[in-house]
Coordinates of N, CA and C in Angstrom, one line a residue:
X1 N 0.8 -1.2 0.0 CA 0.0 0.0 0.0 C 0.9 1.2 0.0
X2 N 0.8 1.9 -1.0 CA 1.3 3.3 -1.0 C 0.8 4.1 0.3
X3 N 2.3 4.6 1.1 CA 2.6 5.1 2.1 C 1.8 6.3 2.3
X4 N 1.8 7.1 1.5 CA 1.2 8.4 1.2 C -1.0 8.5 1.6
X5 N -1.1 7.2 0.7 CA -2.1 7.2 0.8 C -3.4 6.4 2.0
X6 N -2.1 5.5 3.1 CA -2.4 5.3 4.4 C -2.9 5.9 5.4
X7 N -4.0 5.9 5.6 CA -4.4 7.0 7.3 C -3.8 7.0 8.0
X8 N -3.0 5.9 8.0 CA -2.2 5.6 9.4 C -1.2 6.0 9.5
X9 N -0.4 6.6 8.4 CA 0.5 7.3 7.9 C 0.5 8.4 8.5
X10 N -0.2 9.5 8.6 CA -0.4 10.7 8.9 C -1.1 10.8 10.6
X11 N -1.3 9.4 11.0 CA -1.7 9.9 12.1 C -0.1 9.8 13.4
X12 N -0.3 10.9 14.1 CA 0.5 11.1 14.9 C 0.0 11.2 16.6
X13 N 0.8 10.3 17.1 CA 0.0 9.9 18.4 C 0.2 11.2 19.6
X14 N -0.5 11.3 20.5 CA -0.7 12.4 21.3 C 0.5 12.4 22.1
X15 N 1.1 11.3 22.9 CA 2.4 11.3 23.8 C 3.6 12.1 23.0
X16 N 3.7 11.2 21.7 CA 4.9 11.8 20.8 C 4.7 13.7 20.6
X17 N 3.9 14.3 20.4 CA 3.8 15.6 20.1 C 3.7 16.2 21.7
X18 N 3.3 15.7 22.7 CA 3.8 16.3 24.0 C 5.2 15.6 25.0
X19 N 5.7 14.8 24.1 CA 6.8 14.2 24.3 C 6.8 13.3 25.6
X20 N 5.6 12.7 25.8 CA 5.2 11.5 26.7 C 4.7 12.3 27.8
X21 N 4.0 13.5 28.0 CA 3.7 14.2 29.3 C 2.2 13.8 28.9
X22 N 1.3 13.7 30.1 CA 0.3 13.7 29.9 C -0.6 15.1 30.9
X23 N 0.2 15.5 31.5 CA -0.3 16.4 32.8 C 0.7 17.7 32.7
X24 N -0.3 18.7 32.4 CA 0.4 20.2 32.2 C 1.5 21.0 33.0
X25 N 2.5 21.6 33.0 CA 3.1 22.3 34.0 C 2.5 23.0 35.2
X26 N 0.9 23.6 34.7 CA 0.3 24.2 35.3 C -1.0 24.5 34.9
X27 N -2.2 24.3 35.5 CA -3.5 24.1 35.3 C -4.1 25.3 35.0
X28 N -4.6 24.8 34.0 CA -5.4 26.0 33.4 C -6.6 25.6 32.7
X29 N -7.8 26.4 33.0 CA -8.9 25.9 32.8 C -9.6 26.2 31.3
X30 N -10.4 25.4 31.1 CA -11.0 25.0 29.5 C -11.3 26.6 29.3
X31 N -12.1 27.5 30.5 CA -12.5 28.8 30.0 C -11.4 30.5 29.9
X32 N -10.2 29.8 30.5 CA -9.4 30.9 30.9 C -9.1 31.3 29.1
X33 N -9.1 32.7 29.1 CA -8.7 33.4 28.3 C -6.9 33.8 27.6
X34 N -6.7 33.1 26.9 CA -5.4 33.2 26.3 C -4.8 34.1 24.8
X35 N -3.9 35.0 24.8 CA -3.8 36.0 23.7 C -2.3 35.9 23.6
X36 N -1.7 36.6 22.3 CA 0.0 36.3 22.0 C 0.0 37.6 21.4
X37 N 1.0 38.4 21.4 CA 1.2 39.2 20.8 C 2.1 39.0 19.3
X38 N 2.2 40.1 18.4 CA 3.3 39.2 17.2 C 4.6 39.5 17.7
X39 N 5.4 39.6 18.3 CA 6.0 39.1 19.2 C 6.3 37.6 19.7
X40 N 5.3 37.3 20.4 CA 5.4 36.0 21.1 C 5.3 35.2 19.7
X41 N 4.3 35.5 19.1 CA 4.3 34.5 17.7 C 4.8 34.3 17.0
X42 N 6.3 35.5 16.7 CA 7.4 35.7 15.9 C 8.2 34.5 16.5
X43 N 8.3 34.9 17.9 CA 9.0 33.7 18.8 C 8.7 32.3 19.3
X44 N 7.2 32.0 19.0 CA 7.2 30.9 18.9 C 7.4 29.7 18.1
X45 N 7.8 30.4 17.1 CA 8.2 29.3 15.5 C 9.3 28.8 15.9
X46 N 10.4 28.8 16.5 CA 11.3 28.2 17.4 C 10.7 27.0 18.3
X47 N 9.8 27.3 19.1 CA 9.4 26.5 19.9 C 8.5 24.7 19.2
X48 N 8.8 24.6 18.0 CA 7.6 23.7 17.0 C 6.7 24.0 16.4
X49 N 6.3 23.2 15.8 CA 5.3 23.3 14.5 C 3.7 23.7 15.4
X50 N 3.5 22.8 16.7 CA 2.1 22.7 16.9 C 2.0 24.2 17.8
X51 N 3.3 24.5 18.7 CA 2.9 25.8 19.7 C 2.9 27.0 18.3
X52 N 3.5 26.7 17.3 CA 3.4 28.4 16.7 C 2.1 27.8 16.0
X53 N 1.0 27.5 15.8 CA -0.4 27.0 15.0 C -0.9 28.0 16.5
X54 N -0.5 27.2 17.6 CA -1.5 27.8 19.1 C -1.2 28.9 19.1
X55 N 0.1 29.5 19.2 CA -0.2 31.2 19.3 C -0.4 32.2 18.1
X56 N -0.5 31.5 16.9 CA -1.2 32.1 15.6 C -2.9 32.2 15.9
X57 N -3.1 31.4 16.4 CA -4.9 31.3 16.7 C -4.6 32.6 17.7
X58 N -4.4 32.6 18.6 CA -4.4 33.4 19.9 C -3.6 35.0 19.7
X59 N -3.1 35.0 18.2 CA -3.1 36.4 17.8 C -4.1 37.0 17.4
X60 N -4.4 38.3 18.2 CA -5.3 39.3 17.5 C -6.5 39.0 18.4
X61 N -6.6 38.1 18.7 CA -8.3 38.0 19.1 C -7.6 36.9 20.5
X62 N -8.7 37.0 21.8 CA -8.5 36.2 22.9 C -9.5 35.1 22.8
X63 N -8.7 33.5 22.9 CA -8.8 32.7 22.7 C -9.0 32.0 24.1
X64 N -10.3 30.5 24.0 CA -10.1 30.0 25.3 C -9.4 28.6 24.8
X65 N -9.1 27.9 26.4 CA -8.2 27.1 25.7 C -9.2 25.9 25.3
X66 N -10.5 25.5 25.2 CA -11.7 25.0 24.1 C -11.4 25.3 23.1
X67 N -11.4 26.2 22.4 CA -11.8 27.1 21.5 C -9.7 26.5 20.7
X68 N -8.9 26.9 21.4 CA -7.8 26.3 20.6 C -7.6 24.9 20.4
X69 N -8.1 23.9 21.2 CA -8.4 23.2 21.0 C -9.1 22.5 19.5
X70 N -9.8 23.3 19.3 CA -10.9 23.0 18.4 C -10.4 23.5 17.1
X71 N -9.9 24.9 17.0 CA -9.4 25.5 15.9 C -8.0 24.4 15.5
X72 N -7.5 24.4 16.3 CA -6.0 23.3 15.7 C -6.2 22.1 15.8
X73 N -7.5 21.6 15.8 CA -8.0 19.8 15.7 C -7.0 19.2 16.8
X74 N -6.9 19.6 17.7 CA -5.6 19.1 19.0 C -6.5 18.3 20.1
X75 N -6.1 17.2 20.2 CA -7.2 16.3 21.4 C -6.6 17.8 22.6
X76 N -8.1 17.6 23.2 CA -8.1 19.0 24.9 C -6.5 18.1 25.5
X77 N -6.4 17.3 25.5 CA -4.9 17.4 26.7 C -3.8 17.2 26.1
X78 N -3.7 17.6 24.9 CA -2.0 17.6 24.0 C -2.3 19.2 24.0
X79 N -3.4 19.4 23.4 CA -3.5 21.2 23.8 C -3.3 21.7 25.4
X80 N -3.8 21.2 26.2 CA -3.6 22.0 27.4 C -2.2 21.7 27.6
X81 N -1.6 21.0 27.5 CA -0.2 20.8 27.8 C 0.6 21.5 27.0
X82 N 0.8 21.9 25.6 CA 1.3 22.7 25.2 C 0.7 24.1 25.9
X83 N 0.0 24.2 25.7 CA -0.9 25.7 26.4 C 0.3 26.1 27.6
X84 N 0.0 25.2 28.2 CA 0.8 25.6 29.7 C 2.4 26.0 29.6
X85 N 3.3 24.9 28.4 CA 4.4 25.4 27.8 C 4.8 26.7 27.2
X86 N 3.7 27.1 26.6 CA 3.8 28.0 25.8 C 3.3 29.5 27.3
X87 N 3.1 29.2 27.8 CA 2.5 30.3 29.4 C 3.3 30.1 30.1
X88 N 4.5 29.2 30.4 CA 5.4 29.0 30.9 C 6.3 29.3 30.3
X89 N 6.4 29.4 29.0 CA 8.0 30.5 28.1 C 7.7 31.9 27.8
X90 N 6.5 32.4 28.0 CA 6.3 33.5 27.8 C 5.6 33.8 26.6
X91 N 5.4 32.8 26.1 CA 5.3 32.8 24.5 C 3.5 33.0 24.1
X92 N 2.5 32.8 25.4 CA 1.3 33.3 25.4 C 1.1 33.4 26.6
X93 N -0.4 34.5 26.6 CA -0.5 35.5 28.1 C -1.4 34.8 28.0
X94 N -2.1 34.2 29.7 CA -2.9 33.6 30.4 C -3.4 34.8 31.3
X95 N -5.0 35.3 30.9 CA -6.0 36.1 31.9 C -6.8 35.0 32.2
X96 N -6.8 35.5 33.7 CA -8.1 34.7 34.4 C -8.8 35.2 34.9
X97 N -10.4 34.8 35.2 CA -11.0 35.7 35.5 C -11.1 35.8 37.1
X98 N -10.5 34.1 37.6 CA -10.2 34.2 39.2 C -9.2 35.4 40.0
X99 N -9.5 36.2 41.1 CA -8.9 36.9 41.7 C -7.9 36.0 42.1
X100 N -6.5 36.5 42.2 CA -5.2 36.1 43.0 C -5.6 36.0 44.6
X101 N -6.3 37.3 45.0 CA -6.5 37.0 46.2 C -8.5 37.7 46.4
X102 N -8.4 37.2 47.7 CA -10.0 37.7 47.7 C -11.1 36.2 47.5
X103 N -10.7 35.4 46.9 CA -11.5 34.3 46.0 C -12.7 33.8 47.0
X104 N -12.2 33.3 48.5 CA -12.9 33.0 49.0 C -14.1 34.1 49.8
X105 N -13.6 35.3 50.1 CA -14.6 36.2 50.5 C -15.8 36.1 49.2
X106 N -15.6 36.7 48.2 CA -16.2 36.2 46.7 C -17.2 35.1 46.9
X107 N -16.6 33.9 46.8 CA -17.2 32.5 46.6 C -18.5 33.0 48.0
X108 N -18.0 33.2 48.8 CA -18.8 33.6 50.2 C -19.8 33.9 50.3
X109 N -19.7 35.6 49.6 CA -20.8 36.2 48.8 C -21.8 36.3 47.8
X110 N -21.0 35.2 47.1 CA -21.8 34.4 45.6 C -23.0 33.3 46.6
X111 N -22.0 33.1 47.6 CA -23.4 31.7 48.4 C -24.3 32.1 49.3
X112 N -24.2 33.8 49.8 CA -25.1 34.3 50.4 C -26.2 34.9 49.0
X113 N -25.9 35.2 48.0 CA -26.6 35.6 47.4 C -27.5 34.0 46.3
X114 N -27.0 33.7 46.3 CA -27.7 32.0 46.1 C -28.6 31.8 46.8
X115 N -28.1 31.6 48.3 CA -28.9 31.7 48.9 C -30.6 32.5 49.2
X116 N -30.2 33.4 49.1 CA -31.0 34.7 48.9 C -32.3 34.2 47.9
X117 N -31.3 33.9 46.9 CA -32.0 33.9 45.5 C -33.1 32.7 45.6
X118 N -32.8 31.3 46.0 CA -33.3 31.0 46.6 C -34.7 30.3 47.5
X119 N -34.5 31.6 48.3 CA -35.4 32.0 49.4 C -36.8 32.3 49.1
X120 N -36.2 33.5 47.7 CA -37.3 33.9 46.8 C -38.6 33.3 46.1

């Protein structure tokens, strides 16, 4: 069977493209918002083929990490794993909408007002 024309030829397994990691440097969630500057994207074509696709998407417009997933056909945990490389070299900005600090007064307030709600 001509090589070229095998499925199985072109498929490339998820360990090999995150180089056997299955678990991110650092967690980041399906809805956190991710953006690159052209800069970072200039800089990322060094880093491989699949991170400069991820921070091409995440130029110009803020991207979740769903949403890159889906745009670069990447199973969700070969993408979050690069995700987190690429937020770990600098090479894309991670906003979240969680406060650093405060979270739990917040969450606190969200359950008195649930509450509340409710009641009603």
């Amino acid at each position: 069977m001509d090589p070229r024309r095998d499925p199985r030829g072109a498929l490339v397994r998820p360990y090999a493209v995150t180089r056997g990691r299955t678990e991110p440097s650092r967690d980041i969630a399906l809805e956190a918002v991710l953006t690159s500057s052209p800069t970072q994207v200039a800089e990322s074509r060094f880093a491989g083929h699949d991170k400069y696709r991820i921070a091409t998407v995440c130029e110009g417009r803020a991207q979740s990490l769903a949403e890159i997933a889906a745009y670069t056909r990447m199973p969700l945990g070969v993408a979050r794993v690069l995700v987190a490389d690429l937020v770990a070299d600098g090479l894309l900005t991670l906003h979240t909408a969680a406060p650093a600090e405060g979270f739990e007064e917040r969450m606190e307030i969200l359950g008195r007002v649930l509450s509340g709600l409710r009641r009603l």
